[in-house]
PDB file of C-alpha atoms and ligand atoms in Angstrom:
ATOM      1  CA  MET A   1      70.045  43.053 -43.906  1.00 75.00           C
ATOM      2  CA  PRO A   2      73.340  41.300 -43.248  1.00 85.00           C
ATOM      3  CA  LYS A   3      76.125  43.192 -41.575  1.00 83.00           C
ATOM      4  CA  ILE A   4      79.161  43.596 -43.823  1.00 96.00           C
ATOM      5  CA  LYS A   5      82.465  43.496 -41.974  1.00 98.00           C
ATOM      6  CA  THR A   6      85.241  46.016 -42.470  1.00 98.00           C
ATOM      7  CA  ILE A   7      88.855  44.891 -42.927  1.00 98.00           C
ATOM      8  CA  GLU A   8      89.445  45.909 -39.304  1.00 98.00           C
ATOM      9  CA  GLU A   9      86.559  43.746 -38.096  1.00 98.00           C
ATOM     10  CA  ILE A  10      87.712  40.796 -40.193  1.00 98.00           C
ATOM     11  CA  ASN A  11      91.174  41.163 -38.689  1.00 98.00           C
ATOM     12  CA  LEU A  12      89.574  40.980 -35.244  1.00 98.00           C
ATOM     13  CA  MET A  13      87.642  37.855 -36.264  1.00 98.00           C
ATOM     14  CA  ARG A  14      90.745  35.980 -37.434  1.00 98.00           C
ATOM     15  CA  PRO A  15      92.013  35.031 -33.957  1.00 98.00           C
ATOM     16  CA  ALA A  16      88.555  33.829 -32.868  1.00 98.00           C
ATOM     17  CA  CYS A  17      88.194  31.710 -35.995  1.00 98.00           C
ATOM     18  CA  ARG A  18      91.737  30.356 -35.721  1.00 98.00           C
ATOM     19  CA  LEU A  19      91.270  29.460 -32.056  1.00 98.00           C
ATOM     20  CA  ALA A  20      88.078  27.542 -32.865  1.00 99.00           C
ATOM     21  CA  ALA A  21      89.969  25.635 -35.580  1.00 98.00           C
ATOM     22  CA  ASN A  22      92.929  24.984 -33.286  1.00 98.00           C
ATOM     23  CA  THR A  23      90.510  23.559 -30.703  1.00 98.00           C
ATOM     24  CA  LEU A  24      89.465  20.884 -33.210  1.00 98.00           C
ATOM     25  CA  VAL A  25      93.147  20.071 -33.863  1.00 98.00           C
ATOM     26  CA  MET A  26      93.730  19.845 -30.108  1.00 98.00           C
ATOM     27  CA  ILE A  27      90.772  17.503 -29.503  1.00 98.00           C
ATOM     28  CA  GLU A  28      91.317  15.036 -32.350  1.00 98.00           C
ATOM     29  CA  PRO A  29      93.843  12.746 -30.610  1.00 98.00           C
ATOM     30  CA  PHE A  30      91.512  12.392 -27.609  1.00 98.00           C
ATOM     31  CA  ILE A  31      88.663  11.032 -29.724  1.00 98.00           C
ATOM     32  CA  LYS A  32      88.789   7.290 -29.124  1.00 98.00           C
ATOM     33  CA  ALA A  33      86.693   4.441 -27.727  1.00 99.00           C
ATOM     34  CA  GLY A  34      86.003   4.638 -23.984  1.00 98.00           C
ATOM     35  CA  VAL A  35      86.201   8.423 -23.758  1.00 98.00           C
ATOM     36  CA  SER A  36      83.083  10.326 -22.661  1.00 99.00           C
ATOM     37  CA  THR A  37      81.798  13.328 -24.553  1.00 99.00           C
ATOM     38  CA  GLU A  38      81.824  15.178 -21.222  1.00 99.00           C
ATOM     39  CA  TYR A  39      85.600  14.675 -21.089  1.00 99.00           C
ATOM     40  CA  LEU A  40      85.969  16.057 -24.618  1.00 99.00           C
ATOM     41  CA  ASN A  41      83.817  19.023 -23.536  1.00 99.00           C
ATOM     42  CA  THR A  42      86.068  19.684 -20.542  1.00 99.00           C
ATOM     43  CA  LEU A  43      89.229  19.542 -22.652  1.00 99.00           C
ATOM     44  CA  CYS A  44      87.762  21.980 -25.188  1.00 99.00           C
ATOM     45  CA  HIS A  45      86.433  24.277 -22.471  1.00 99.00           C
ATOM     46  CA  ASP A  46      89.790  24.447 -20.692  1.00 99.00           C
ATOM     47  CA  TYR A  47      91.657  25.013 -23.966  1.00 99.00           C
ATOM     48  CA  ILE A  48      89.346  27.849 -25.034  1.00 99.00           C
ATOM     49  CA  VAL A  49      89.337  29.553 -21.631  1.00 99.00           C
ATOM     50  CA  GLY A  50      93.113  29.024 -21.463  1.00 98.00           C
ATOM     51  CA  HIS A  51      93.396  31.131 -24.618  1.00 98.00           C
ATOM     52  CA  ASP A  52      91.432  33.987 -23.039  1.00 98.00           C
ATOM     53  CA  ALA A  53      88.281  33.212 -25.007  1.00 99.00           C
ATOM     54  CA  TYR A  54      84.758  32.160 -24.058  1.00 99.00           C
ATOM     55  CA  PRO A  55      83.015  29.038 -25.411  1.00 99.00           C
ATOM     56  CA  SER A  56      80.028  30.605 -27.175  1.00 99.00           C
ATOM     57  CA  PRO A  57      77.578  27.690 -26.723  1.00 99.00           C
ATOM     58  CA  LEU A  58      77.855  27.772 -22.907  1.00 99.00           C
ATOM     59  CA  ASN A  59      74.559  29.242 -21.647  1.00 98.00           C
ATOM     60  CA  TYR A  60      73.596  30.258 -25.199  1.00 98.00           C
ATOM     61  CA  HIS A  61      69.790  30.147 -25.001  1.00 98.00           C
ATOM     62  CA  GLY A  62      70.399  27.848 -22.052  1.00 98.00           C
ATOM     63  CA  PHE A  63      72.732  25.339 -23.743  1.00 99.00           C
ATOM     64  CA  PRO A  64      74.458  23.671 -20.767  1.00 99.00           C
ATOM     65  CA  LYS A  65      77.924  22.835 -22.195  1.00 99.00           C
ATOM     66  CA  SER A  66      80.835  24.457 -24.019  1.00 99.00           C
ATOM     67  CA  VAL A  67      80.794  22.480 -27.272  1.00 99.00           C
ATOM     68  CA  CYS A  68      78.227  20.372 -29.107  1.00 99.00           C
ATOM     69  CA  THR A  69      79.036  16.667 -29.495  1.00 99.00           C
ATOM     70  CA  SER A  70      76.755  14.876 -31.943  1.00 99.00           C
ATOM     71  CA  VAL A  71      77.233  11.110 -32.188  1.00 99.00           C
ATOM     72  CA  ASN A  72      75.964   8.793 -34.980  1.00 99.00           C
ATOM     73  CA  HIS A  73      72.280   9.591 -35.676  1.00 98.00           C
ATOM     74  CA  VAL A  74      72.493  12.871 -33.745  1.00 99.00           C
ATOM     75  CA  ILE A  75      72.445  15.614 -36.392  1.00 99.00           C
ATOM     76  CA  CYS A  76      73.503  18.579 -34.240  1.00 99.00           C
ATOM     77  CA  HIS A  77      73.333  20.231 -30.802  1.00 99.00           C
ATOM     78  CA  GLY A  78      74.274  17.030 -28.982  1.00 99.00           C
ATOM     79  CA  ILE A  79      74.916  17.706 -25.288  1.00 99.00           C
ATOM     80  CA  PRO A  80      78.166  16.304 -23.888  1.00 99.00           C
ATOM     81  CA  SER A  81      77.439  13.613 -21.295  1.00 99.00           C
ATOM     82  CA  ASP A  82      79.042  10.713 -19.438  1.00 98.00           C
ATOM     83  CA  LYS A  83      78.168   8.403 -22.323  1.00 98.00           C
ATOM     84  CA  LYS A  84      81.320   6.845 -23.754  1.00 98.00           C
ATOM     85  CA  LEU A  85      82.344   6.629 -27.382  1.00 99.00           C
ATOM     86  CA  LYS A  86      82.559   3.182 -29.000  1.00 98.00           C
ATOM     87  CA  ASN A  87      84.678   1.943 -31.880  1.00 98.00           C
ATOM     88  CA  GLY A  88      82.909   2.629 -35.159  1.00 98.00           C
ATOM     89  CA  ASP A  89      81.029   5.697 -33.876  1.00 99.00           C
ATOM     90  CA  ILE A  90      81.179   9.004 -35.700  1.00 99.00           C
ATOM     91  CA  ILE A  91      81.170  12.211 -33.668  1.00 99.00           C
ATOM     92  CA  ASN A  92      80.809  15.813 -34.737  1.00 99.00           C
ATOM     93  CA  VAL A  93      82.477  18.296 -32.421  1.00 99.00           C
ATOM     94  CA  ASP A  94      81.146  21.813 -33.017  1.00 99.00           C
ATOM     95  CA  VAL A  95      83.329  24.557 -31.534  1.00 99.00           C
ATOM     96  CA  THR A  96      82.416  28.229 -31.355  1.00 99.00           C
ATOM     97  CA  VAL A  97      84.593  30.702 -29.466  1.00 99.00           C
ATOM     98  CA  TYR A  98      84.141  34.341 -28.521  1.00 99.00           C
ATOM     99  CA  LEU A  99      87.327  36.398 -28.580  1.00 98.00           C
ATOM    100  CA  ASN A 100      88.014  40.095 -29.255  1.00 96.00           C
ATOM    101  CA  GLY A 101      84.249  40.698 -29.300  1.00 98.00           C
ATOM    102  CA  PHE A 102      83.668  38.293 -32.190  1.00 98.00           C
ATOM    103  CA  HIS A 103      82.609  34.680 -32.654  1.00 99.00           C
ATOM    104  CA  GLY A 104      84.302  32.008 -34.806  1.00 99.00           C
ATOM    105  CA  ASP A 105      82.433  28.769 -35.561  1.00 99.00           C
ATOM    106  CA  THR A 106      83.711  25.478 -36.993  1.00 99.00           C
ATOM    107  CA  SER A 107      82.946  21.785 -36.717  1.00 99.00           C
ATOM    108  CA  LYS A 108      84.210  18.454 -37.955  1.00 99.00           C
ATOM    109  CA  THR A 109      83.039  14.865 -37.850  1.00 99.00           C
ATOM    110  CA  PHE A 110      85.632  12.401 -36.544  1.00 99.00           C
ATOM    111  CA  TYR A 111      85.882   8.617 -36.712  1.00 99.00           C
ATOM    112  CA  VAL A 112      86.162   6.671 -33.492  1.00 99.00           C
ATOM    113  CA  GLY A 113      88.552   3.872 -34.482  1.00 98.00           C
ATOM    114  CA  GLU A 114      87.940   2.335 -37.896  1.00 98.00           C
ATOM    115  CA  PRO A 115      84.723   3.521 -39.581  1.00 98.00           C
ATOM    116  CA  LYS A 116      82.232   1.062 -41.022  1.00 98.00           C
ATOM    117  CA  VAL A 117      81.132   1.477 -44.629  1.00 98.00           C
ATOM    118  CA  ARG A 118      77.993   3.563 -43.919  1.00 98.00           C
ATOM    119  CA  ALA A 119      79.707   5.830 -41.391  1.00 99.00           C
ATOM    120  CA  LYS A 120      82.515   6.494 -43.832  1.00 99.00           C
ATOM    121  CA  LYS A 121      80.066   7.172 -46.654  1.00 99.00           C
ATOM    122  CA  VAL A 122      77.998   9.810 -44.821  1.00 99.00           C
ATOM    123  CA  THR A 123      81.074  11.459 -43.326  1.00 99.00           C
ATOM    124  CA  GLU A 124      82.953  11.740 -46.616  1.00 99.00           C
ATOM    125  CA  VAL A 125      79.841  13.051 -48.398  1.00 99.00           C
ATOM    126  CA  ALA A 126      79.417  15.695 -45.666  1.00 99.00           C
ATOM    127  CA  ARG A 127      83.102  16.669 -45.896  1.00 99.00           C
ATOM    128  CA  LYS A 128      82.852  17.161 -49.646  1.00 99.00           C
ATOM    129  CA  ALA A 129      79.456  18.896 -49.362  1.00 99.00           C
ATOM    130  CA  LEU A 130      81.075  21.691 -47.358  1.00 99.00           C
ATOM    131  CA  GLN A 131      83.865  22.010 -49.943  1.00 99.00           C
ATOM    132  CA  VAL A 132      81.392  22.064 -52.834  1.00 98.00           C
ATOM    133  CA  GLY A 133      79.586  24.928 -51.080  1.00 99.00           C
ATOM    134  CA  ILE A 134      82.773  26.891 -50.369  1.00 99.00           C
ATOM    135  CA  ASP A 135      83.791  26.493 -54.011  1.00 99.00           C
ATOM    136  CA  ARG A 136      80.721  28.542 -55.050  1.00 98.00           C
ATOM    137  CA  VAL A 137      81.511  31.529 -52.853  1.00 99.00           C
ATOM    138  CA  ARG A 138      82.561  34.658 -54.739  1.00 98.00           C
ATOM    139  CA  PRO A 139      81.131  38.165 -55.185  1.00 97.00           C
ATOM    140  CA  LEU A 140      77.903  38.162 -57.228  1.00 93.00           C
ATOM    141  CA  ALA A 141      77.205  34.488 -56.559  1.00 98.00           C
ATOM    142  CA  THR A 142      73.937  33.955 -54.677  1.00 98.00           C
ATOM    143  CA  LEU A 143      73.025  31.986 -51.581  1.00 98.00           C
ATOM    144  CA  GLY A 144      70.950  29.785 -53.881  1.00 98.00           C
ATOM    145  CA  ASP A 145      74.091  28.907 -55.856  1.00 99.00           C
ATOM    146  CA  ILE A 146      75.680  27.575 -52.656  1.00 99.00           C
ATOM    147  CA  GLY A 147      72.595  25.646 -51.558  1.00 99.00           C
ATOM    148  CA  HIS A 148      72.013  24.218 -55.016  1.00 99.00           C
ATOM    149  CA  ALA A 149      75.598  22.992 -55.355  1.00 99.00           C
ATOM    150  CA  ILE A 150      75.465  21.282 -51.962  1.00 99.00           C
ATOM    151  CA  GLN A 151      72.045  19.707 -52.480  1.00 99.00           C
ATOM    152  CA  SER A 152      72.866  18.439 -55.984  1.00 99.00           C
ATOM    153  CA  TYR A 153      76.093  16.837 -54.828  1.00 99.00           C
ATOM    154  CA  VAL A 154      74.611  15.254 -51.687  1.00 99.00           C
ATOM    155  CA  GLU A 155      71.558  13.873 -53.502  1.00 99.00           C
ATOM    156  CA  SER A 156      73.769  12.545 -56.322  1.00 99.00           C
ATOM    157  CA  GLU A 157      75.390  10.480 -53.573  1.00 99.00           C
ATOM    158  CA  LYS A 158      71.954   9.184 -52.491  1.00 98.00           C
ATOM    159  CA  CYS A 159      72.144  11.048 -49.174  1.00 99.00           C
ATOM    160  CA  SER A 160      69.916  13.915 -47.958  1.00 99.00           C
ATOM    161  CA  VAL A 161      70.485  17.489 -46.767  1.00 98.00           C
ATOM    162  CA  VAL A 162      68.869  18.591 -43.506  1.00 99.00           C
ATOM    163  CA  ARG A 163      66.373  21.425 -44.071  1.00 98.00           C
ATOM    164  CA  ASP A 164      65.596  22.456 -40.500  1.00 98.00           C
ATOM    165  CA  TYR A 165      69.052  23.874 -39.598  1.00 98.00           C
ATOM    166  CA  CYS A 166      71.318  26.074 -41.648  1.00 98.00           C
ATOM    167  CA  GLY A 167      74.465  28.156 -41.824  1.00 99.00           C
ATOM    168  CA  HIS A 168      74.400  31.792 -40.769  1.00 98.00           C
ATOM    169  CA  GLY A 169      76.052  35.156 -40.730  1.00 98.00           C
ATOM    170  CA  ILE A 170      78.440  35.506 -37.785  1.00 98.00           C
ATOM    171  CA  GLY A 171      80.318  38.317 -36.096  1.00 98.00           C
ATOM    172  CA  ARG A 172      79.596  40.210 -32.906  1.00 98.00           C
ATOM    173  CA  GLU A 173      76.612  37.859 -32.610  1.00 98.00           C
ATOM    174  CA  PHE A 174      76.815  34.056 -32.774  1.00 98.00           C
ATOM    175  CA  HIS A 175      73.975  33.852 -35.291  1.00 98.00           C
ATOM    176  CA  GLU A 176      73.425  36.811 -37.619  1.00 98.00           C
ATOM    177  CA  ALA A 177      71.584  37.307 -40.908  1.00 98.00           C
ATOM    178  CA  PRO A 178      71.476  35.795 -43.447  1.00 98.00           C
ATOM    179  CA  HIS A 179      70.217  32.222 -43.140  1.00 98.00           C
ATOM    180  CA  VAL A 180      72.485  30.077 -45.304  1.00 98.00           C
ATOM    181  CA  VAL A 181      70.424  27.065 -46.312  1.00 98.00           C
ATOM    182  CA  HIS A 182      72.118  24.041 -47.828  1.00 98.00           C
ATOM    183  CA  TYR A 183      69.559  23.389 -50.560  1.00 98.00           C
ATOM    184  CA  GLY A 184      67.923  25.568 -53.197  1.00 98.00           C
ATOM    185  CA  THR A 185      67.979  26.892 -56.703  1.00 98.00           C
ATOM    186  CA  ALA A 186      70.971  28.372 -58.515  1.00 98.00           C
ATOM    187  CA  GLY A 187      70.607  32.114 -59.117  1.00 98.00           C
ATOM    188  CA  GLU A 188      68.061  32.617 -56.341  1.00 98.00           C
ATOM    189  CA  GLY A 189      68.495  34.305 -52.979  1.00 98.00           C
ATOM    190  CA  MET A 190      70.761  37.050 -51.735  1.00 98.00           C
ATOM    191  CA  VAL A 191      73.731  38.144 -53.842  1.00 98.00           C
ATOM    192  CA  LEU A 192      76.920  37.711 -51.794  1.00 98.00           C
ATOM    193  CA  PRO A 193      78.490  41.046 -50.894  1.00 98.00           C
ATOM    194  CA  ILE A 194      82.223  41.452 -50.337  1.00 98.00           C
ATOM    195  CA  GLY A 195      82.857  41.448 -46.592  1.00 98.00           C
ATOM    196  CA  LEU A 196      80.009  39.125 -45.635  1.00 98.00           C
ATOM    197  CA  VAL A 197      81.232  36.706 -42.964  1.00 98.00           C
ATOM    198  CA  PHE A 198      79.152  33.557 -42.667  1.00 98.00           C
ATOM    199  CA  THR A 199      79.198  29.827 -42.094  1.00 99.00           C
ATOM    200  CA  ILE A 200      78.434  26.904 -44.347  1.00 99.00           C
ATOM    201  CA  GLU A 201      77.637  23.788 -42.320  1.00 99.00           C
ATOM    202  CA  PRO A 202      75.691  21.154 -44.248  1.00 99.00           C
ATOM    203  CA  MET A 203      74.208  18.339 -42.189  1.00 99.00           C
ATOM    204  CA  VAL A 204      74.071  15.206 -44.339  1.00 99.00           C
ATOM    205  CA  ASN A 205      71.908  12.188 -43.505  1.00 99.00           C
ATOM    206  CA  LEU A 206      72.236   8.682 -44.897  1.00 98.00           C
ATOM    207  CA  GLY A 207      68.437   8.366 -44.957  1.00 98.00           C
ATOM    208  CA  SER A 208      65.704  11.010 -44.836  1.00 98.00           C
ATOM    209  CA  TYR A 209      66.387  14.665 -44.016  1.00 99.00           C
ATOM    210  CA  LYS A 210      63.621  14.721 -41.410  1.00 99.00           C
ATOM    211  CA  THR A 211      64.627  15.738 -37.900  1.00 99.00           C
ATOM    212  CA  LYS A 212      63.309  15.321 -34.373  1.00 98.00           C
ATOM    213  CA  THR A 213      64.361  17.161 -31.203  1.00 99.00           C
ATOM    214  CA  LEU A 214      64.695  15.058 -28.053  1.00 98.00           C
ATOM    215  CA  LYS A 215      63.004  15.924 -24.755  1.00 98.00           C
ATOM    216  CA  ASP A 216      66.158  17.618 -23.487  1.00 98.00           C
ATOM    217  CA  GLY A 217      65.156  20.451 -25.829  1.00 98.00           C
ATOM    218  CA  TRP A 218      68.486  20.419 -27.696  1.00 99.00           C
ATOM    219  CA  THR A 219      69.546  17.096 -29.184  1.00 99.00           C
ATOM    220  CA  VAL A 220      68.465  16.936 -32.831  1.00 99.00           C
ATOM    221  CA  VAL A 221      68.321  13.419 -34.307  1.00 99.00           C
ATOM    222  CA  THR A 222      67.354  11.860 -37.629  1.00 99.00           C
ATOM    223  CA  ARG A 223      63.730  10.723 -37.503  1.00 98.00           C
ATOM    224  CA  ASP A 224      64.630   7.450 -39.221  1.00 98.00           C
ATOM    225  CA  LYS A 225      67.696   6.941 -36.968  1.00 98.00           C
ATOM    226  CA  SER A 226      70.013   6.999 -39.986  1.00 98.00           C
ATOM    227  CA  LEU A 227      73.568   8.265 -39.538  1.00 99.00           C
ATOM    228  CA  SER A 228      74.276  12.000 -39.918  1.00 99.00           C
ATOM    229  CA  ALA A 229      77.528  13.925 -40.400  1.00 99.00           C
ATOM    230  CA  GLN A 230      78.501  17.593 -40.616  1.00 99.00           C
ATOM    231  CA  PHE A 231      81.439  19.886 -41.295  1.00 99.00           C
ATOM    232  CA  GLU A 232      81.439  23.662 -40.805  1.00 99.00           C
ATOM    233  CA  HIS A 233      83.688  26.590 -41.657  1.00 99.00           C
ATOM    234  CA  THR A 234      83.425  30.347 -41.102  1.00 99.00           C
ATOM    235  CA  MET A 235      84.441  32.332 -44.189  1.00 99.00           C
ATOM    236  CA  VAL A 236      84.453  35.804 -45.711  1.00 98.00           C
ATOM    237  CA  VAL A 237      83.547  36.858 -49.243  1.00 98.00           C
ATOM    238  CA  THR A 238      86.589  38.568 -50.777  1.00 98.00           C
ATOM    239  CA  GLU A 239      87.115  40.504 -53.993  1.00 98.00           C
ATOM    240  CA  THR A 240      88.565  37.416 -55.628  1.00 97.00           C
ATOM    241  CA  GLY A 241      86.356  34.751 -54.044  1.00 98.00           C
ATOM    242  CA  VAL A 242      86.471  33.402 -50.530  1.00 98.00           C
ATOM    243  CA  GLU A 243      88.792  33.208 -47.560  1.00 98.00           C
ATOM    244  CA  VAL A 244      88.126  30.426 -45.069  1.00 98.00           C
ATOM    245  CA  LEU A 245      88.799  31.918 -41.636  1.00 98.00           C
ATOM    246  CA  THR A 246      88.535  28.761 -39.525  1.00 98.00           C
ATOM    247  CA  LEU A 247      91.830  27.205 -40.603  1.00 98.00           C
ATOM    248  CA  PRO A 248      94.170  26.136 -37.797  1.00 98.00           C
ATOM    249  CA  ASP A 249      97.724  27.361 -37.331  1.00 95.00           C
ATOM    250  CA  GLY A 250      99.952  25.901 -39.992  1.00 85.00           C
ATOM    251  CA  LYS A 251      97.201  25.891 -42.630  1.00 70.00           C
ATOM    252  CA  TYR A 252      97.574  29.466 -43.876  1.00 55.00           C
TER     253      TYR A 252
HETATM  254  N1  LIG B 301      77.640  25.877 -33.337  1.00 90.44           N
HETATM  255  C1  LIG B 301      76.287  25.704 -33.798  1.00 90.44           C
HETATM  256  C2  LIG B 301      76.232  26.342 -35.168  1.00 90.44           C
HETATM  257  O1  LIG B 301      76.997  25.948 -35.978  1.00 90.44           O
HETATM  258  C3  LIG B 301      75.280  26.280 -32.884  1.00 90.44           C
HETATM  259  C4  LIG B 301      75.257  25.656 -31.551  1.00 90.44           C
HETATM  260  S1  LIG B 301      74.075  26.439 -30.627  1.00 90.44           S
HETATM  261  C5  LIG B 301      74.190  25.677 -29.143  1.00 90.44           C
HETATM  262  O2  LIG B 301      75.563  27.267 -35.463  1.00 90.44           O
HETATM  263  F1  LIG B 301      73.491  26.373 -28.347  1.00 90.44           F
HETATM  264  F2  LIG B 301      73.780  24.452 -29.289  1.00 90.44           F
HETATM  265  F3  LIG B 301      75.436  25.651 -28.780  1.00 90.44           F
HETATM  266 CO1  LIG B 302      77.343  27.669 -37.143  1.00 90.44          CO
HETATM  267 CO1  LIG B 303      78.909  25.500 -35.233  1.00 90.44          CO
END
């Protein structure tokens, strides 16, 4: 059963979620050709620690870095390295921070320089896929309503939704119940209770949804090497609908 958060707990989660979002704002201007993902990792790490928080991925089930950096055909869980970004790349930076005893989780895909047609396509479909999912969130909607809306939109754009990884409840633990899959049937699945805090984070591929994990045990890539993009927010079900918690300062 999912844990429902009290108002007090949600108030404690706000700073964690806001800090994660602010980290993405901080990193954006550094994302350019010639920069290594390791450098981006260091900047995010120092920013998070500098705000008295802990980068949740670091040592999480052995993950070796503080953020995930997933470039081009990497779907998720990319490990920052000395490899440098090139013009035309797309890169998802996935930031999760632990502050006040709670986690906040958000990610965005960025363009390195000017995007090519296919990179722009998959990225803009992923951006809208997250919004289409958020738009379904309200009390008495079901998880299937969210998944169905995302899948229908993404497939109408001739892209595919990754099946092997999903959104999740979040709170005192990084990953809590329920699993929030990004495909499905309207009306099916758990009814959303007020106070449920969870993520939506659709991974959208230009080709097939099939995944493969590299020998490093973490990096998840598209089997067909097609481009993949992702956006993620942490949100709470409210009486009137939804409140996105991972908005940066200035966006409230
Ligand atoms: N931030 C990812 C998510 O959205 C999880 C990363 S797990 C890690 O759920 F270990 F790779 F960091
Ligand atoms: Co997440
Ligand atoms: Co994340």
